[in-house]
PDB file of C-alpha atoms in Angstrom:
ATOM      1  CA  MET A   1     140.087  32.835 191.693  1.00 39.00           C
ATOM      2  CA  THR A   2     139.184  31.560 195.132  1.00 41.00           C
ATOM      3  CA  SER A   3     137.775  33.315 198.185  1.00 39.00           C
ATOM      4  CA  THR A   4     138.423  32.668 201.850  1.00 39.00           C
ATOM      5  CA  ASN A   5     135.703  32.858 204.485  1.00 46.00           C
ATOM      6  CA  ILE A   6     137.384  34.560 207.460  1.00 56.00           C
ATOM      7  CA  GLN A   7     135.662  33.794 210.759  1.00 74.00           C
ATOM      8  CA  THR A   8     135.238  36.787 213.058  1.00 87.00           C
ATOM      9  CA  PRO A   9     137.003  36.038 216.365  1.00 94.00           C
ATOM     10  CA  ILE A  10     134.775  35.159 219.314  1.00 96.00           C
ATOM     11  CA  GLY A  11     136.191  38.060 221.332  1.00 96.00           C
ATOM     12  CA  SER A  12     135.232  40.618 218.698  1.00 96.00           C
ATOM     13  CA  LEU A  13     131.727  39.182 218.365  1.00 96.00           C
ATOM     14  CA  MET A  14     131.214  39.171 222.113  1.00 97.00           C
ATOM     15  CA  ARG A  15     132.414  42.760 222.373  1.00 96.00           C
ATOM     16  CA  ASP A  16     130.078  43.795 219.538  1.00 95.00           C
ATOM     17  CA  TRP A  17     127.105  42.302 221.381  1.00 96.00           C
ATOM     18  CA  ARG A  18     128.131  43.970 224.641  1.00 96.00           C
ATOM     19  CA  LEU A  19     128.418  47.365 222.940  1.00 95.00           C
ATOM     20  CA  ARG A  20     125.119  46.817 221.118  1.00 92.00           C
ATOM     21  CA  ARG A  21     123.483  46.248 224.499  1.00 93.00           C
ATOM     22  CA  ARG A  22     125.322  49.285 225.922  1.00 94.00           C
ATOM     23  CA  VAL A  23     126.728  47.283 228.802  1.00 96.00           C
ATOM     24  CA  SER A  24     130.155  47.865 230.350  1.00 97.00           C
ATOM     25  CA  GLN A  25     132.613  45.029 230.883  1.00 96.00           C
ATOM     26  CA  LEU A  26     132.167  45.364 234.634  1.00 96.00           C
ATOM     27  CA  ASP A  27     128.359  45.249 234.446  1.00 97.00           C
ATOM     28  CA  LEU A  28     128.431  42.215 232.160  1.00 97.00           C
ATOM     29  CA  ALA A  29     130.945  40.481 234.404  1.00 96.00           C
ATOM     30  CA  ILE A  30     128.688  41.021 237.406  1.00 96.00           C
ATOM     31  CA  GLU A  31     125.581  39.883 235.529  1.00 96.00           C
ATOM     32  CA  ALA A  32     127.274  36.728 234.226  1.00 96.00           C
ATOM     33  CA  ASP A  33     129.129  36.062 237.496  1.00 95.00           C
ATOM     34  CA  VAL A  34     132.601  36.059 235.913  1.00 95.00           C
ATOM     35  CA  SER A  35     135.636  38.192 236.600  1.00 96.00           C
ATOM     36  CA  ALA A  36     136.034  41.404 234.620  1.00 95.00           C
ATOM     37  CA  ARG A  37     139.635  40.357 233.940  1.00 96.00           C
ATOM     38  CA  HIS A  38     138.542  37.074 232.340  1.00 96.00           C
ATOM     39  CA  LEU A  39     135.939  38.882 230.245  1.00 96.00           C
ATOM     40  CA  SER A  40     138.586  41.340 229.077  1.00 97.00           C
ATOM     41  CA  PHE A  41     140.853  38.444 228.103  1.00 97.00           C
ATOM     42  CA  ILE A  42     138.008  36.877 226.085  1.00 97.00           C
ATOM     43  CA  GLU A  43     137.289  40.097 224.202  1.00 96.00           C
ATOM     44  CA  THR A  44     140.960  40.705 223.386  1.00 96.00           C
ATOM     45  CA  GLY A  45     141.542  37.114 222.291  1.00 94.00           C
ATOM     46  CA  ARG A  46     143.926  36.258 225.129  1.00 95.00           C
ATOM     47  CA  SER A  47     141.491  33.618 226.384  1.00 94.00           C
ATOM     48  CA  VAL A  48     139.155  31.260 224.510  1.00 93.00           C
ATOM     49  CA  PRO A  49     135.889  30.783 226.400  1.00 96.00           C
ATOM     50  CA  SER A  50     134.391  27.389 227.150  1.00 96.00           C
ATOM     51  CA  ARG A  51     131.006  26.367 225.809  1.00 96.00           C
ATOM     52  CA  ALA A  52     129.387  27.087 229.169  1.00 96.00           C
ATOM     53  CA  MET A  53     131.003  30.525 229.302  1.00 97.00           C
ATOM     54  CA  VAL A  54     129.835  31.473 225.797  1.00 97.00           C
ATOM     55  CA  LEU A  55     126.265  30.516 226.642  1.00 97.00           C
ATOM     56  CA  ARG A  56     126.407  32.261 230.015  1.00 97.00           C
ATOM     57  CA  LEU A  57     127.596  35.533 228.480  1.00 97.00           C
ATOM     58  CA  ALA A  58     125.123  35.202 225.597  1.00 97.00           C
ATOM     59  CA  GLU A  59     122.251  34.718 228.040  1.00 95.00           C
ATOM     60  CA  ALA A  60     123.333  37.759 230.044  1.00 97.00           C
ATOM     61  CA  LEU A  61     123.415  39.829 226.838  1.00 96.00           C
ATOM     62  CA  GLU A  62     120.074  38.396 225.612  1.00 93.00           C
ATOM     63  CA  VAL A  63     121.662  37.249 222.364  1.00 94.00           C
ATOM     64  CA  PRO A  64     119.123  35.583 220.019  1.00 92.00           C
ATOM     65  CA  LEU A  65     119.489  31.819 219.656  1.00 93.00           C
ATOM     66  CA  ARG A  66     120.650  32.033 216.027  1.00 93.00           C
ATOM     67  CA  ASP A  67     123.449  34.395 217.032  1.00 94.00           C
ATOM     68  CA  GLN A  68     124.341  32.233 220.025  1.00 96.00           C
ATOM     69  CA  ASN A  69     125.136  29.524 217.489  1.00 96.00           C
ATOM     70  CA  GLN A  70     127.421  31.969 215.667  1.00 95.00           C
ATOM     71  CA  LEU A  71     129.228  32.790 218.907  1.00 97.00           C
ATOM     72  CA  LEU A  72     129.798  29.096 219.582  1.00 97.00           C
ATOM     73  CA  LEU A  73     131.096  28.497 216.066  1.00 96.00           C
ATOM     74  CA  ALA A  74     133.457  31.454 216.394  1.00 96.00           C
ATOM     75  CA  ALA A  75     134.828  29.844 219.565  1.00 96.00           C
ATOM     76  CA  GLY A  76     135.437  26.590 217.668  1.00 95.00           C
ATOM     77  CA  LEU A  77     132.480  24.852 219.301  1.00 96.00           C
ATOM     78  CA  ALA A  78     129.444  23.064 217.933  1.00 96.00           C
ATOM     79  CA  PRO A  79     126.201  25.069 217.725  1.00 95.00           C
ATOM     80  CA  ALA A  80     123.673  24.513 220.509  1.00 95.00           C
ATOM     81  CA  TYR A  81     120.443  24.931 218.580  1.00 94.00           C
ATOM     82  CA  ALA A  82     119.228  22.927 215.605  1.00 94.00           C
ATOM     83  CA  GLU A  83     117.306  24.422 212.699  1.00 93.00           C
ATOM     84  CA  ARG A  84     114.666  22.156 211.221  1.00 93.00           C
ATOM     85  CA  THR A  85     112.187  23.056 208.514  1.00 91.00           C
ATOM     86  CA  ILE A  86     108.602  23.526 209.597  1.00 90.00           C
ATOM     87  CA  ASP A  87     107.757  20.324 207.645  1.00 91.00           C
ATOM     88  CA  ASP A  88     110.267  18.206 209.570  1.00 94.00           C
ATOM     89  CA  PRO A  89     108.603  15.258 211.381  1.00 94.00           C
ATOM     90  CA  GLU A  90     110.134  16.430 214.667  1.00 93.00           C
ATOM     91  CA  MET A  91     108.286  19.733 214.250  1.00 93.00           C
ATOM     92  CA  ALA A  92     104.876  18.052 214.345  1.00 95.00           C
ATOM     93  CA  GLY A  93     104.138  19.466 217.797  1.00 93.00           C
ATOM     94  CA  VAL A  94     104.960  22.983 216.642  1.00 93.00           C
ATOM     95  CA  ARG A  95     102.796  22.596 213.531  1.00 94.00           C
ATOM     96  CA  ASP A  96      99.894  21.292 215.602  1.00 95.00           C
ATOM     97  CA  GLY A  97     100.260  24.124 218.088  1.00 93.00           C
ATOM     98  CA  VAL A  98     100.282  26.740 215.334  1.00 96.00           C
ATOM     99  CA  ALA A  99      97.233  25.169 213.667  1.00 96.00           C
ATOM    100  CA  GLN A 100      95.326  25.182 216.946  1.00 96.00           C
ATOM    101  CA  VAL A 101      96.088  28.852 217.536  1.00 96.00           C
ATOM    102  CA  LEU A 102      95.055  29.816 213.990  1.00 97.00           C
ATOM    103  CA  ASP A 103      91.798  27.881 214.309  1.00 96.00           C
ATOM    104  CA  ALA A 104      91.080  29.258 217.776  1.00 96.00           C
ATOM    105  CA  TYR A 105      91.164  32.863 216.571  1.00 96.00           C
ATOM    106  CA  HIS A 106      88.797  32.319 213.618  1.00 95.00           C
ATOM    107  CA  PRO A 107      86.926  34.371 212.423  1.00 96.00           C
ATOM    108  CA  PHE A 108      89.404  36.981 213.592  1.00 97.00           C
ATOM    109  CA  PRO A 109      92.505  37.383 211.376  1.00 97.00           C
ATOM    110  CA  CYS A 110      95.627  35.566 212.536  1.00 98.00           C
ATOM    111  CA  VAL A 111      98.971  35.138 210.756  1.00 98.00           C
ATOM    112  CA  VAL A 112     102.275  33.327 211.313  1.00 97.00           C
ATOM    113  CA  VAL A 113     105.531  35.080 210.369  1.00 97.00           C
ATOM    114  CA  ASP A 114     109.214  34.233 210.639  1.00 95.00           C
ATOM    115  CA  ARG A 115     112.058  36.386 211.958  1.00 94.00           C
ATOM    116  CA  THR A 116     112.075  38.615 208.854  1.00 96.00           C
ATOM    117  CA  TRP A 117     108.286  38.987 208.762  1.00 97.00           C
ATOM    118  CA  ASN A 118     107.768  36.546 205.890  1.00 97.00           C
ATOM    119  CA  LEU A 119     104.170  35.335 205.970  1.00 97.00           C
ATOM    120  CA  LEU A 120     104.159  31.552 206.482  1.00 96.00           C
ATOM    121  CA  GLN A 121     100.544  30.766 207.345  1.00 96.00           C
ATOM    122  CA  ALA A 122      97.250  32.536 207.891  1.00 97.00           C
ATOM    123  CA  ASN A 123      93.720  31.576 208.861  1.00 97.00           C
ATOM    124  CA  ALA A 124      90.608  32.187 206.763  1.00 95.00           C
ATOM    125  CA  GLY A 125      89.819  35.425 208.593  1.00 95.00           C
ATOM    126  CA  THR A 126      92.929  37.005 207.111  1.00 96.00           C
ATOM    127  CA  ALA A 127      91.306  37.093 203.658  1.00 94.00           C
ATOM    128  CA  LEU A 128      89.514  40.257 204.737  1.00 92.00           C
ATOM    129  CA  MET A 129      92.841  42.009 205.259  1.00 94.00           C
ATOM    130  CA  LEU A 130      94.235  40.857 201.914  1.00 94.00           C
ATOM    131  CA  GLN A 131      91.412  42.301 199.824  1.00 92.00           C
ATOM    132  CA  ASN A 132      92.765  44.318 196.850  1.00 93.00           C
ATOM    133  CA  VAL A 133      96.405  43.608 197.729  1.00 97.00           C
ATOM    134  CA  ALA A 134      98.506  43.555 194.531  1.00 97.00           C
ATOM    135  CA  ALA A 135      99.405  40.073 193.284  1.00 97.00           C
ATOM    136  CA  HIS A 136     103.149  40.755 193.263  1.00 97.00           C
ATOM    137  CA  LEU A 137     103.053  41.354 197.025  1.00 97.00           C
ATOM    138  CA  LEU A 138     101.548  37.892 197.525  1.00 96.00           C
ATOM    139  CA  ASP A 139     104.132  36.003 195.447  1.00 94.00           C
ATOM    140  CA  ARG A 140     106.626  35.920 198.316  1.00 93.00           C
ATOM    141  CA  PRO A 141     104.440  37.478 200.983  1.00 97.00           C
ATOM    142  CA  ASN A 142     106.018  39.619 203.675  1.00 98.00           C
ATOM    143  CA  ALA A 143     103.653  40.923 206.344  1.00 98.00           C
ATOM    144  CA  LEU A 144     105.220  44.387 206.531  1.00 98.00           C
ATOM    145  CA  ARG A 145     105.274  44.873 202.766  1.00 97.00           C
ATOM    146  CA  ILE A 146     101.674  43.719 202.479  1.00 98.00           C
ATOM    147  CA  THR A 147     100.614  46.106 205.241  1.00 98.00           C
ATOM    148  CA  LEU A 148     102.497  49.294 204.349  1.00 98.00           C
ATOM    149  CA  HIS A 149     103.178  49.102 200.600  1.00 98.00           C
ATOM    150  CA  PRO A 150     101.035  51.586 198.615  1.00 97.00           C
ATOM    151  CA  GLU A 151      99.672  48.650 196.586  1.00 98.00           C
ATOM    152  CA  GLY A 152      98.984  46.625 199.698  1.00 97.00           C
ATOM    153  CA  MET A 153      96.719  47.354 202.651  1.00 97.00           C
ATOM    154  CA  ALA A 154      97.973  50.915 203.136  1.00 97.00           C
ATOM    155  CA  PRO A 155      95.222  52.681 201.109  1.00 97.00           C
ATOM    156  CA  ARG A 156      92.592  51.018 203.335  1.00 97.00           C
ATOM    157  CA  ILE A 157      94.245  51.840 206.672  1.00 97.00           C
ATOM    158  CA  ARG A 158      92.479  54.902 208.016  1.00 96.00           C
ATOM    159  CA  ASN A 159      95.146  55.674 210.615  1.00 94.00           C
ATOM    160  CA  LEU A 160      98.070  54.834 208.328  1.00 96.00           C
ATOM    161  CA  ALA A 161     100.535  57.335 209.819  1.00 95.00           C
ATOM    162  CA  GLU A 162      99.901  55.963 213.318  1.00 94.00           C
ATOM    163  CA  TRP A 163     100.098  52.338 212.235  1.00 95.00           C
ATOM    164  CA  ARG A 164     103.291  53.022 210.264  1.00 96.00           C
ATOM    165  CA  HIS A 165     104.791  54.651 213.344  1.00 94.00           C
ATOM    166  CA  HIS A 166     103.867  51.601 215.432  1.00 93.00           C
ATOM    167  CA  LEU A 167     105.272  49.036 212.974  1.00 96.00           C
ATOM    168  CA  ILE A 168     108.422  50.947 212.052  1.00 96.00           C
ATOM    169  CA  THR A 169     109.214  51.603 215.710  1.00 94.00           C
ATOM    170  CA  ARG A 170     108.771  47.905 216.378  1.00 94.00           C
ATOM    171  CA  LEU A 171     111.001  46.979 213.428  1.00 97.00           C
ATOM    172  CA  ARG A 172     113.692  49.460 214.462  1.00 96.00           C
ATOM    173  CA  ARG A 173     113.741  47.864 217.896  1.00 94.00           C
ATOM    174  CA  GLU A 174     114.117  44.405 216.334  1.00 94.00           C
ATOM    175  CA  VAL A 175     117.011  45.631 214.175  1.00 94.00           C
ATOM    176  CA  THR A 176     118.748  47.014 217.257  1.00 90.00           C
ATOM    177  CA  VAL A 177     118.190  43.896 219.343  1.00 88.00           C
ATOM    178  CA  SER A 178     119.122  41.380 216.640  1.00 89.00           C
ATOM    179  CA  GLY A 179     121.737  43.225 214.611  1.00 86.00           C
ATOM    180  CA  SER A 180     120.212  41.464 211.565  1.00 91.00           C
ATOM    181  CA  ALA A 181     121.307  42.821 208.169  1.00 93.00           C
ATOM    182  CA  GLU A 182     118.140  41.362 206.598  1.00 95.00           C
ATOM    183  CA  LEU A 183     115.932  43.286 209.001  1.00 96.00           C
ATOM    184  CA  ALA A 184     117.992  46.442 208.467  1.00 96.00           C
ATOM    185  CA  HIS A 185     117.425  46.192 204.699  1.00 97.00           C
ATOM    186  CA  LEU A 186     113.725  45.565 205.250  1.00 97.00           C
ATOM    187  CA  LEU A 187     113.547  48.607 207.541  1.00 97.00           C
ATOM    188  CA  ALA A 188     115.146  50.830 204.898  1.00 97.00           C
ATOM    189  CA  GLU A 189     112.633  49.584 202.324  1.00 97.00           C
ATOM    190  CA  ILE A 190     109.614  50.065 204.584  1.00 97.00           C
ATOM    191  CA  GLU A 191     110.750  53.562 205.589  1.00 97.00           C
ATOM    192  CA  SER A 192     110.835  54.525 201.896  1.00 97.00           C
ATOM    193  CA  TYR A 193     107.103  53.859 201.462  1.00 97.00           C
ATOM    194  CA  PRO A 194     104.765  56.876 201.599  1.00 93.00           C
ATOM    195  CA  GLY A 195     102.310  57.368 204.431  1.00 90.00           C
ATOM    196  CA  GLY A 196     103.971  59.539 207.031  1.00 85.00           C
ATOM    197  CA  MET A 197     104.780  58.869 210.657  1.00 83.00           C
ATOM    198  CA  GLU A 198     102.571  60.035 213.476  1.00 80.00           C
ATOM    199  CA  PRO A 199     102.681  58.980 217.136  1.00 75.00           C
ATOM    200  CA  VAL A 200      99.421  57.805 218.664  1.00 67.00           C
ATOM    201  CA  ARG A 201      97.203  60.809 219.259  1.00 63.00           C
ATOM    202  CA  ASP A 202      95.357  59.505 222.286  1.00 61.00           C
ATOM    203  CA  LEU A 203      97.866  58.144 224.775  1.00 51.00           C
ATOM    204  CA  GLY A 204      95.011  57.203 227.090  1.00 55.00           C
ATOM    205  CA  GLY A 205      94.196  54.133 224.990  1.00 60.00           C
ATOM    206  CA  VAL A 206      95.223  50.617 225.916  1.00 65.00           C
ATOM    207  CA  ALA A 207      96.996  49.840 222.619  1.00 79.00           C
ATOM    208  CA  VAL A 208      97.568  51.190 219.113  1.00 87.00           C
ATOM    209  CA  PRO A 209      94.496  50.293 217.023  1.00 93.00           C
ATOM    210  CA  LEU A 210      94.473  49.257 213.385  1.00 96.00           C
ATOM    211  CA  GLU A 211      91.562  50.964 211.614  1.00 96.00           C
ATOM    212  CA  LEU A 212      90.831  49.149 208.358  1.00 97.00           C
ATOM    213  CA  THR A 213      88.151  49.948 205.778  1.00 96.00           C
ATOM    214  CA  ALA A 214      86.430  46.821 204.430  1.00 91.00           C
ATOM    215  CA  ASP A 215      85.227  46.448 200.846  1.00 87.00           C
ATOM    216  CA  ASP A 216      81.692  47.507 201.832  1.00 87.00           C
ATOM    217  CA  GLY A 217      82.947  50.692 203.505  1.00 90.00           C
ATOM    218  CA  THR A 218      82.665  49.372 207.051  1.00 90.00           C
ATOM    219  CA  VAL A 219      85.469  50.573 209.322  1.00 94.00           C
ATOM    220  CA  LEU A 220      86.876  47.667 211.325  1.00 96.00           C
ATOM    221  CA  THR A 221      89.066  48.351 214.370  1.00 96.00           C
ATOM    222  CA  PHE A 222      91.598  45.798 215.595  1.00 96.00           C
ATOM    223  CA  LEU A 223      94.048  45.334 218.436  1.00 95.00           C
ATOM    224  CA  SER A 224      96.955  42.974 217.769  1.00 94.00           C
ATOM    225  CA  THR A 225      98.521  40.406 220.071  1.00 94.00           C
ATOM    226  CA  VAL A 226     101.671  38.355 219.451  1.00 94.00           C
ATOM    227  CA  THR A 227     102.347  34.770 220.587  1.00 92.00           C
ATOM    228  CA  THR A 228     105.761  33.067 220.476  1.00 91.00           C
ATOM    229  CA  PHE A 229     107.252  29.737 221.554  1.00 87.00           C
ATOM    230  CA  GLY A 230     109.044  30.972 224.645  1.00 78.00           C
ATOM    231  CA  THR A 231     110.863  27.711 225.466  1.00 79.00           C
ATOM    232  CA  ALA A 232     111.827  26.724 221.921  1.00 80.00           C
ATOM    233  CA  LEU A 233     115.209  25.022 221.414  1.00 86.00           C
ATOM    234  CA  ASP A 234     114.941  24.983 217.610  1.00 93.00           C
ATOM    235  CA  LEU A 235     115.696  28.133 215.609  1.00 94.00           C
ATOM    236  CA  THR A 236     112.646  27.825 213.357  1.00 93.00           C
ATOM    237  CA  ALA A 237     110.300  27.459 216.321  1.00 93.00           C
ATOM    238  CA  ALA A 238     112.032  30.192 218.326  1.00 93.00           C
ATOM    239  CA  GLU A 239     111.714  32.672 215.471  1.00 94.00           C
ATOM    240  CA  LEU A 240     108.028  32.076 214.718  1.00 95.00           C
ATOM    241  CA  SER A 241     105.543  34.769 215.729  1.00 96.00           C
ATOM    242  CA  ILE A 242     101.778  34.318 215.660  1.00 97.00           C
ATOM    243  CA  GLU A 243      99.983  37.651 215.429  1.00 97.00           C
ATOM    244  CA  ALA A 244      96.237  37.828 215.922  1.00 97.00           C
ATOM    245  CA  PHE A 245      94.050  40.837 215.187  1.00 97.00           C
ATOM    246  CA  LEU A 246      91.248  40.988 217.712  1.00 96.00           C
ATOM    247  CA  PRO A 247      88.171  43.192 217.374  1.00 96.00           C
ATOM    248  CA  ALA A 248      88.528  46.381 219.394  1.00 95.00           C
ATOM    249  CA  ASP A 249      84.758  46.946 219.539  1.00 94.00           C
ATOM    250  CA  ALA A 250      81.490  45.055 219.318  1.00 95.00           C
ATOM    251  CA  ARG A 251      80.736  46.359 215.819  1.00 94.00           C
ATOM    252  CA  THR A 252      83.950  44.870 214.430  1.00 96.00           C
ATOM    253  CA  ALA A 253      83.358  41.553 216.180  1.00 96.00           C
ATOM    254  CA  ALA A 254      79.823  41.338 214.815  1.00 94.00           C
ATOM    255  CA  ALA A 255      80.936  42.212 211.283  1.00 93.00           C
ATOM    256  CA  LEU A 256      83.628  39.535 211.281  1.00 94.00           C
ATOM    257  CA  ARG A 257      81.280  36.887 212.611  1.00 93.00           C
ATOM    258  CA  GLN A 258      78.659  37.812 210.040  1.00 91.00           C
ATOM    259  CA  ARG A 259      81.183  37.537 207.213  1.00 87.00           C
ATOM    260  CA  SER A 260      82.236  34.091 208.416  1.00 83.00           C
ATOM    261  CA  GLY A 261      78.649  32.887 208.752  1.00 79.00           C
ATOM    262  CA  GLN A 262      78.745  32.709 212.534  1.00 68.00           C
ATOM    263  CA  THR A 263      75.635  33.862 214.357  1.00 53.00           C
ATOM    264  CA  THR A 264      77.116  34.296 217.851  1.00 50.00           C
TER     265      THR A 264
END
């Protein structure tokens, strides 16, 4: 028995992305500076778009780079963006940049994740966050599983319902923007974990804090910040996120520095 891989037509894919973005044909045509008639012909398969047209429409719809490649392939064109492994010699600049960011944040926790939240790298300060995390969660570590699984960090997160609300809302947004089946499956799994969902109580704050109890009972409060490679032309680099957890108060900063042996 053999199976046939049927390629979804470019017109159908383009229409799916337009509907996902909730944009009308006319609005997209105006944004991409093309005629609405030509766009209609593309979506119905009466016209095959050029490479430049695919990329222009994809940019207007804010299609992720990985999916831009799929659009090009569906149009019978070569993909625009390469995908190298992080160990590839041509990725040396990316590796060096990531290492510098991780080192710069020490002793504050900082992690590197890919597009599905798999944990790729972490600095020494992250060890504090991984205390008492079950071994099976570290075999193929995923940042969301480690954080919200009942055998992960969840029992030590004092504001778990708030932090769950923050992360799940963020993940839902990523699922909507990307249309990724992998992220959708991850979302369903994360939503099944216990812990509740509670919007931030004090909307006067500057950001959602992470309140984590350390092994000695100290409550550490963090604010997170995310760094990405905004001009990346490689899929691996474009899909990397570096998330740092900065102390939200002087007590947390002092505790982290003391644990790392720093005196200032």
